[in-house]
Structures are given as structure tokens and as C-alpha cells.
Amino acid sequence: MLKIKEIKKEKNTIYALSEKSPFYPDGKGGQLGDRGKIGNANVLMVELKNNIFFHKIDKEIEPGDYDFEIDIKRRKDIAQQHTAQHILSAAFEQIADLDTVGFRMAEEYTTIDLNTARLDEKLELEAEKLSNEIIQKCLPVEEIITTKNELGNYNLRKELSEKIQGDIRLIKIGDFDINPCGGFHVKNTGEIGLVKIISKEKVKGNLTRLYFLAGNRAIKDYNERIKITKTISNLMTSKIEDVPKRVEETINKMKEYKSKYEKLNEKFAELIARDLLNKAEIINEIKIIYLDTEDDYINYLPKFLPMEEVLYIAKKGNRFEISSKKINCKDLINKIKKAYPELKGGGGENRGSIIGNIDISEIKKYL
Ligand SMILES: [Zn+2]
């Protein structure tokens, strides 16, 4: 039975408060909290503030005694990730004398921060390999309750914080590692299944943060990665091992085609420039060349037009690109924007743009 002594509501959040609770609180020792049920309400989060448990729940209940249920599957997942963290941290310490100075468990992954700005990849793989060997050895994970005075009997990986009072709980993994900890752990390293580092980044200037997955999370991730590589391999119609080469070839081909395509656009612009000029509408001695097209050759046309005679306007979607050496583009754009304040755009003397909904016939009125 769980005794809820008070219900607290804050905006859309409901908390069931108790003095004692079987639910492990979120964030304690860097670990994830328990989930489950209090009566028929789902527990979404558990906070421990001033020795009071705040269970965030999804529906209102009355204070009183309740049956509760703890999500054991989740607890097992947390135990897998957390024990893997002990092993990985110990492996880095033993192989390279690297300390774990930070640890964070998230819903999707777990991180450790190692006190090095640059972590050699070979070393990373070596520590991961040793960790998996320890997992496969199926070493017992024991809990030892001791006191501060007796700590000298144990060769701890990490010095205990001075602040800690009373009984001390040590987690002993075979003869591989022993460290004080208050979280959930598996009973045997074999239960972890496997541990896999998935990425790393440099943080706080001088630390390396490793992201890793253990147990079912790692298996789920492996399945996901197989699905992704299969999809890419099907798309590339290539064997999985050939995919990197094929992707690189495809990207190089695309670059080559893009360059050829741009050359053809330029050539085409040169070919039609003369014709467009002959057919141009003339207003106040300004030859107006207007094109409304999504085609890319329009970018090259000004290069082949006598811009000191021409006002060139190219419309793509709701954007008008304007260029000329005959008139001042900036003045024209400002006049139009003054008449249509909802339009955006701007530019300089020889080129600029107008963005928004306006018809070309309206633009011509300002010449
Ligand atoms: Zn632990």
C-alpha cells in the first residue's frame, strides 16, 4: 500500500504526495525514475523534494491508501544501462586511466563524460571490447552494505564524496570493479547482453562525452540500423558492403551533372537573348524583358543582354528578380513598395528583388 497524503495541482499537472514511496525518483544518482500506477492513475515522473515524493500522475485521485504497480520491464532496462555504465567506466579507467566525471541516463541513451579532450578510436574500441567480455563472463553483481570506517577494506574505483553519511552501498562486479552507488543494477553481468558506444562528442572544452546503449536498447538500435542499411542498399541496388562506394559515386555523378546542366543553361540563355531583345516591349525607351518561369537559364540572361538598354525582370514563384543599367532598380523597387506596403524586397542600383503578390502590369506602371 502507498499512502498518498496530499494532492497538489499546478496548472495542468497533478502530483500525488507521500512521505515514503517504492518509486525510485528521477535524477537520483543520475538515474531515470520508476513509472507505473498508483490506483488507476499512471505515474509519469517522480520527484523527491525535501524528503517528500512528488508523483506526477495523469488523473486526479483523492488522498488515501492505494495499491501501486511498478513497471518492472523499465526497471530492468534501467538496470542494464546503469550496470553497463559501471563496466564501461571501469574499462576506460583500467585501460587508459580515464576517469568518468559525469554520467547521465536519458530515455533513449546513456552518456558518460571522460576526462580527456581527445579519445583515440582504438582505445574506445578496446574499452568497449573489454566491457563486452566482462558481460559475457556472466560475473555476479553484488551489493555490499558497509560504513565509512570500513571503506579502507575495499579498493574503490572512485573516491567517495565527503558529504555521504551513514551506511554506504557498494556495487561489486566480480573482481573487475567496486564502486559506491545507489541505483538499480542487474544481478549478473550476463543480463546486460551487450554494450555498444554509438557516438561521441567533445564537451566543456576538455571532456569527451560517449553515448552508449546496452541490452534491449542496443538490440533495438541494431534492428533499426539493419533496416536503414537495407533500405539504402535497395535504393542503390547494391550490396550493403558496396553502399559507401556507390553513394560516393552517385554524389560525384550529381556534381558532374550539375556542372554540365549549368553550362547548358548558360548556352541556352546566350542563344535566346537576341530573340528576346528583338521582341522586347519598349516603355519610355526602356526595353523590357519579362520572363515567368521556373527554369534556371534565367539567371544567365543578363550576361547576354545589353543591360544599359534593358530592364530585365524574371519571375520565379512570387519573387521578381530585377536588373538593369538603364534605370535605377533601387528607386523603382522603393516606388512600388511604397504603393504596395505588403510587398517585401529591396536591392541596389543595378539589381534587386520584389517578393509578394503583384502583377507585372502593375510593375510596368511605375516606369
Ligand atoms: Zn550504479
Coordinates of C-alpha atoms and ligand atoms in Angstrom, one line a residue:
M1 CA 0.0 0.0 0.0
L2 CA 1.1 3.5 -0.8
K3 CA -0.1 6.3 1.5
I4 CA -0.9 9.5 -0.5
K5 CA -1.3 12.3 2.0
E6 CA -1.9 15.2 -0.4
I7 CA -2.8 16.0 -4.0
K8 CA -1.2 19.1 -5.5
K9 CA -2.3 20.7 -8.7
E10 CA -0.1 23.1 -10.7
K11 CA -1.7 24.4 -14.0
N12 CA -2.3 21.1 -15.9
T13 CA -0.1 19.0 -13.7
I14 CA -1.3 16.8 -10.8
Y15 CA 1.1 15.5 -8.1
A16 CA 0.3 12.8 -5.5
L17 CA 2.5 13.5 -2.5
S18 CA 3.8 10.9 0.0
E19 CA 6.4 10.7 2.7
K20 CA 7.6 7.2 1.6
S21 CA 7.4 5.6 -1.8
P22 CA 8.5 2.4 -3.5
F23 CA 9.0 4.5 -6.7
Y24 CA 12.6 5.4 -7.4
P25 CA 12.9 9.2 -8.1
D26 CA 14.0 10.7 -11.4
G27 CA 17.5 12.1 -11.4
K28 CA 18.7 10.5 -8.1
G29 CA 22.3 9.4 -8.7
G30 CA 21.9 10.4 -12.4
Q31 CA 19.4 7.7 -12.9
L32 CA 15.9 7.5 -14.5
G33 CA 12.9 7.2 -12.2
D34 CA 10.3 4.5 -11.9
R35 CA 7.0 4.5 -13.8
G36 CA 3.8 2.5 -13.0
K37 CA 0.4 3.1 -11.4
I38 CA -1.0 4.5 -8.2
G39 CA -4.6 3.2 -8.1
N40 CA -5.8 3.7 -11.7
A41 CA -3.6 6.8 -12.3
N42 CA -0.4 6.4 -14.4
V43 CA 2.8 7.7 -12.9
L44 CA 4.6 10.0 -15.4
M45 CA 7.5 11.2 -13.3
V46 CA 8.8 11.0 -9.7
E47 CA 10.5 13.9 -8.0
L48 CA 12.0 13.9 -4.5
K49 CA 11.9 17.3 -2.9
N50 CA 12.7 17.9 0.8
N51 CA 12.1 14.3 1.6
I52 CA 8.6 14.3 0.0
F53 CA 7.9 12.2 -3.0
F54 CA 6.0 14.1 -5.8
H55 CA 4.5 11.5 -8.1
K56 CA 3.3 13.2 -11.3
I57 CA 0.1 11.4 -12.3
D58 CA -2.2 11.6 -15.3
K59 CA -5.6 11.8 -13.5
E60 CA -6.8 13.2 -10.2
I61 CA -7.2 10.9 -7.2
E62 CA -8.1 11.6 -3.6
P63 CA -5.6 11.3 -0.7
G64 CA -5.6 7.8 0.9
D65 CA -4.1 4.3 0.7
Y66 CA -3.5 2.9 -2.8
D67 CA -2.4 -0.2 -4.4
F68 CA 0.6 0.5 -6.7
E69 CA 2.3 -1.2 -9.6
I70 CA 5.9 -0.6 -10.7
D71 CA 6.9 -1.0 -14.4
I72 CA 9.4 -3.9 -13.9
K73 CA 10.4 -4.0 -17.6
R74 CA 11.5 -0.4 -17.4
R75 CA 13.4 -1.1 -14.2
K76 CA 15.2 -3.9 -15.9
D77 CA 16.2 -1.6 -18.8
I78 CA 17.5 1.0 -16.3
A79 CA 19.5 -1.7 -14.5
Q80 CA 21.0 -2.9 -17.8
Q81 CA 22.0 0.6 -18.8
H82 CA 23.3 1.5 -15.4
T83 CA 25.4 -1.6 -14.8
A84 CA 26.8 -1.2 -18.3
Q85 CA 27.9 2.3 -17.2
H86 CA 29.8 0.9 -14.3
I87 CA 31.5 -1.6 -16.5
L88 CA 32.3 0.9 -19.3
S89 CA 33.7 3.5 -16.8
A90 CA 35.8 0.8 -15.1
A91 CA 37.1 -0.4 -18.5
F92 CA 38.3 3.1 -19.5
E93 CA 39.9 3.5 -16.1
Q94 CA 41.8 0.2 -16.4
I95 CA 42.8 0.5 -20.0
A96 CA 43.7 4.2 -20.2
D97 CA 43.4 5.7 -16.7
L98 CA 40.5 7.8 -17.8
D99 CA 38.0 8.9 -15.1
T100 CA 34.3 9.2 -15.6
V101 CA 33.5 12.7 -14.3
G102 CA 29.9 12.8 -15.4
F103 CA 27.0 10.4 -16.1
R104 CA 23.5 10.9 -17.4
M105 CA 20.8 8.5 -18.2
A106 CA 18.1 9.5 -20.7
E107 CA 15.1 7.6 -22.1
E108 CA 16.8 6.9 -25.4
Y109 CA 20.5 6.6 -24.5
T110 CA 23.1 7.0 -21.6
T111 CA 26.2 9.2 -21.6
I112 CA 29.5 9.2 -19.7
D113 CA 31.9 12.1 -19.7
L114 CA 35.6 11.1 -19.7
N115 CA 38.3 13.5 -18.6
T116 CA 40.0 13.7 -22.0
A117 CA 39.5 16.2 -24.8
R118 CA 40.5 13.6 -27.4
L119 CA 39.6 10.0 -27.2
D120 CA 41.6 7.7 -29.5
E121 CA 39.2 5.5 -31.6
K122 CA 41.4 2.4 -31.0
L123 CA 41.2 2.9 -27.3
E124 CA 37.4 3.4 -27.4
L125 CA 37.0 0.1 -29.2
E126 CA 39.3 -1.6 -26.8
A127 CA 37.3 -0.4 -23.8
E128 CA 34.1 -1.5 -25.4
K129 CA 35.6 -4.9 -26.2
L130 CA 36.7 -5.4 -22.6
S131 CA 33.3 -4.3 -21.4
N132 CA 31.6 -6.9 -23.6
E133 CA 34.0 -9.6 -22.4
I134 CA 33.0 -8.8 -18.8
I135 CA 29.3 -9.0 -19.8
Q136 CA 29.9 -12.4 -21.5
K137 CA 31.8 -13.7 -18.4
C138 CA 28.5 -13.5 -16.5
L139 CA 30.1 -12.1 -13.4
P140 CA 28.0 -11.8 -10.2
V141 CA 26.9 -8.2 -9.4
E142 CA 26.8 -8.0 -5.6
E143 CA 25.6 -5.3 -3.2
I144 CA 27.7 -4.7 -0.1
I145 CA 26.4 -2.5 2.7
T146 CA 29.3 -1.0 4.7
T147 CA 30.3 2.0 6.7
K148 CA 32.7 4.9 6.2
N149 CA 35.2 3.4 8.7
E150 CA 35.4 0.1 6.8
L151 CA 35.8 1.6 3.3
G152 CA 39.5 1.1 3.6
N153 CA 39.0 -2.6 3.1
Y154 CA 37.8 -2.0 -0.5
N155 CA 39.7 -0.8 -3.5
L156 CA 37.2 1.7 -4.8
R157 CA 37.3 3.0 -8.4
K158 CA 36.2 6.4 -7.3
E159 CA 36.7 8.2 -4.0
L160 CA 33.5 8.6 -2.0
S161 CA 32.1 12.1 -1.6
E162 CA 32.8 13.6 1.9
K163 CA 29.1 14.5 2.1
I164 CA 27.8 11.0 2.3
Q165 CA 26.7 9.9 5.8
G166 CA 25.5 6.6 7.3
D167 CA 25.5 3.2 5.6
I168 CA 27.3 3.0 2.3
R169 CA 26.2 0.7 -0.5
L170 CA 28.9 -0.7 -2.8
I171 CA 28.3 -2.4 -6.1
K172 CA 30.9 -5.2 -6.7
I173 CA 31.1 -6.6 -10.2
G174 CA 33.2 -9.9 -9.8
D175 CA 36.8 -8.9 -9.2
F176 CA 36.5 -6.3 -12.0
D177 CA 35.1 -3.3 -10.3
I178 CA 33.8 -2.0 -7.0
N179 CA 32.1 1.4 -6.6
P180 CA 29.6 3.1 -4.3
C181 CA 26.2 3.5 -5.9
G182 CA 22.5 3.8 -5.0
G183 CA 20.8 2.9 -8.3
F184 CA 19.4 -0.3 -9.9
H185 CA 21.8 -3.0 -11.2
V186 CA 21.4 -6.4 -12.7
K187 CA 22.3 -9.4 -10.6
N188 CA 24.7 -10.9 -13.2
T189 CA 26.6 -9.1 -16.0
G190 CA 25.2 -11.7 -18.4
E191 CA 21.8 -10.0 -18.1
I192 CA 23.2 -6.9 -19.8
G193 CA 23.6 -8.8 -23.1
L194 CA 25.8 -6.3 -24.8
V195 CA 27.0 -2.7 -24.7
K196 CA 27.6 -0.5 -27.7
I197 CA 29.0 3.0 -28.0
I198 CA 27.0 4.8 -30.7
S199 CA 28.7 8.3 -30.8
K200 CA 30.9 10.7 -29.1
E201 CA 31.4 14.5 -28.8
K202 CA 33.7 16.9 -27.2
V203 CA 32.1 18.8 -24.3
K204 CA 33.0 21.6 -21.9
G205 CA 36.3 22.1 -23.8
N206 CA 38.2 19.2 -22.2
L207 CA 35.9 16.3 -21.8
T208 CA 34.7 13.5 -24.2
R209 CA 31.0 12.5 -23.9
L210 CA 30.3 9.0 -25.0
Y211 CA 26.7 7.9 -25.9
F212 CA 26.0 4.2 -25.4
L213 CA 23.3 1.6 -25.4
A214 CA 23.0 -1.6 -23.5
G215 CA 20.8 -4.7 -23.5
N216 CA 17.5 -4.4 -25.3
R217 CA 18.1 -0.8 -26.3
A218 CA 21.2 -1.9 -28.2
I219 CA 19.3 -4.8 -29.9
K220 CA 16.5 -2.4 -30.9
D221 CA 19.1 0.0 -32.3
Y222 CA 20.8 -2.8 -34.2
N223 CA 17.5 -3.8 -35.8
E224 CA 16.9 -0.2 -36.7
R225 CA 20.3 0.2 -38.3
I226 CA 19.8 -3.0 -40.3
K227 CA 16.5 -1.7 -41.6
I228 CA 18.2 1.6 -42.7
T229 CA 21.2 -0.1 -44.4
K230 CA 18.8 -2.5 -46.2
T231 CA 16.7 0.4 -47.4
I232 CA 19.7 2.3 -48.7
S233 CA 21.1 -0.8 -50.3
N234 CA 17.8 -1.4 -52.1
L235 CA 17.7 2.2 -53.3
M236 CA 21.3 2.0 -54.6
T237 CA 20.7 -1.5 -56.0
S238 CA 23.9 -2.6 -54.4
K239 CA 25.2 -5.0 -51.8
I240 CA 25.4 -3.5 -48.3
E241 CA 29.2 -3.6 -48.2
D242 CA 29.3 -1.7 -51.5
V243 CA 26.9 1.1 -50.4
P244 CA 29.5 3.6 -49.2
K245 CA 31.3 3.4 -52.6
R246 CA 28.0 3.6 -54.5
V247 CA 26.8 6.7 -52.6
E248 CA 30.1 8.4 -53.1
E249 CA 30.0 7.6 -56.9
T250 CA 26.4 8.9 -57.0
I251 CA 27.3 12.2 -55.3
N252 CA 30.2 12.7 -57.7
K253 CA 28.0 12.0 -60.7
M254 CA 25.4 14.5 -59.4
K255 CA 28.1 17.2 -59.1
E256 CA 29.3 16.4 -62.6
Y257 CA 25.7 16.6 -64.0
K258 CA 25.0 19.9 -62.1
S259 CA 28.1 21.5 -63.7
K260 CA 27.0 20.3 -67.2
Y261 CA 23.5 21.5 -66.5
E262 CA 24.7 24.9 -65.6
K263 CA 26.8 25.1 -68.7
L264 CA 23.8 24.2 -70.8
N265 CA 21.7 26.8 -69.1
E266 CA 24.3 29.4 -69.9
K267 CA 24.5 28.3 -73.5
F268 CA 20.7 28.4 -73.9
A269 CA 20.5 31.9 -72.4
E270 CA 23.0 33.1 -74.9
L271 CA 21.0 31.5 -77.8
I272 CA 17.7 33.1 -76.9
A273 CA 19.0 36.5 -75.7
R274 CA 19.0 38.1 -79.2
D275 CA 15.4 36.9 -79.9
L276 CA 14.1 38.2 -76.6
L277 CA 15.7 41.6 -77.2
N278 CA 14.1 41.9 -80.7
K279 CA 10.7 41.1 -79.3
A280 CA 11.1 43.3 -76.2
E281 CA 8.3 45.7 -75.3
I282 CA 9.5 49.3 -75.1
I283 CA 8.2 51.8 -72.5
N284 CA 9.8 55.2 -72.2
E285 CA 12.8 54.0 -74.2
I286 CA 13.3 51.1 -71.8
K287 CA 13.4 47.7 -73.4
I288 CA 11.5 45.4 -71.0
I289 CA 12.3 41.7 -71.0
Y290 CA 10.0 39.8 -68.7
L291 CA 10.1 36.0 -68.1
D292 CA 7.8 34.0 -65.8
T293 CA 9.4 30.6 -65.5
E294 CA 10.9 28.1 -63.0
D295 CA 13.7 27.3 -65.4
D296 CA 17.3 28.1 -64.3
Y297 CA 18.6 29.6 -67.5
I298 CA 17.0 33.0 -66.5
N299 CA 19.9 33.5 -64.1
Y300 CA 22.3 33.7 -67.0
L301 CA 20.3 36.0 -69.4
P302 CA 21.6 39.4 -68.0
K303 CA 25.1 38.3 -69.1
F304 CA 24.0 38.2 -72.7
L305 CA 21.7 41.3 -72.8
P306 CA 22.7 44.9 -73.3
M307 CA 21.8 45.9 -69.8
E308 CA 22.3 49.6 -70.4
E309 CA 19.2 49.4 -72.7
V310 CA 17.2 46.8 -70.8
L311 CA 15.1 46.3 -67.7
Y312 CA 15.2 42.6 -67.0
I313 CA 12.5 41.0 -64.8
A314 CA 12.5 37.3 -64.0
K315 CA 9.6 35.9 -62.0
K316 CA 10.0 32.7 -60.1
G317 CA 7.1 31.8 -57.8
N318 CA 6.2 35.1 -56.0
R319 CA 9.7 36.5 -56.4
F320 CA 10.7 39.1 -59.1
E321 CA 14.4 39.4 -59.8
I322 CA 15.0 42.9 -61.3
S323 CA 18.2 44.1 -63.0
S324 CA 19.1 47.0 -65.2
K325 CA 21.8 49.5 -66.1
K326 CA 19.2 51.7 -67.9
I327 CA 17.2 52.6 -64.8
N328 CA 17.9 52.7 -61.1
C329 CA 16.4 49.4 -59.7
K330 CA 16.5 50.6 -56.1
D331 CA 14.3 53.6 -56.9
L332 CA 11.8 51.5 -58.9
I333 CA 11.6 48.9 -56.1
N334 CA 11.1 51.6 -53.5
K335 CA 8.3 53.3 -55.5
I336 CA 6.5 50.0 -55.9
K337 CA 6.9 49.1 -52.2
K338 CA 5.5 52.5 -51.2
A339 CA 2.4 51.8 -53.2
Y340 CA 2.1 48.2 -52.0
P341 CA 3.4 48.1 -48.4
E342 CA 2.7 44.4 -48.1
L343 CA 5.5 43.6 -50.6
K344 CA 8.9 42.7 -49.4
G345 CA 12.3 43.0 -51.1
G346 CA 14.9 45.6 -51.8
G347 CA 18.3 45.9 -53.6
G348 CA 20.8 48.3 -55.1
E349 CA 21.1 50.5 -58.2
N350 CA 21.6 47.7 -60.7
R351 CA 19.7 44.8 -59.2
G352 CA 17.2 43.9 -56.6
S353 CA 14.0 41.9 -55.9
I354 CA 10.4 42.2 -55.1
I355 CA 8.7 39.4 -53.1
G356 CA 4.9 39.1 -52.9
N357 CA 1.8 39.0 -55.0
I358 CA 1.8 41.7 -57.7
D359 CA 1.1 41.5 -61.4
I360 CA 3.8 42.5 -63.9
S361 CA 1.3 45.1 -65.4
E362 CA 1.3 46.9 -62.1
I363 CA 5.1 47.0 -62.0
K364 CA 5.2 48.5 -65.5
K365 CA 3.1 51.4 -64.4
Y366 CA 6.0 52.8 -62.4
L367 CA 8.4 53.1 -65.3
Ligands
ZN1 ZN 25.2 2.1 -10.1

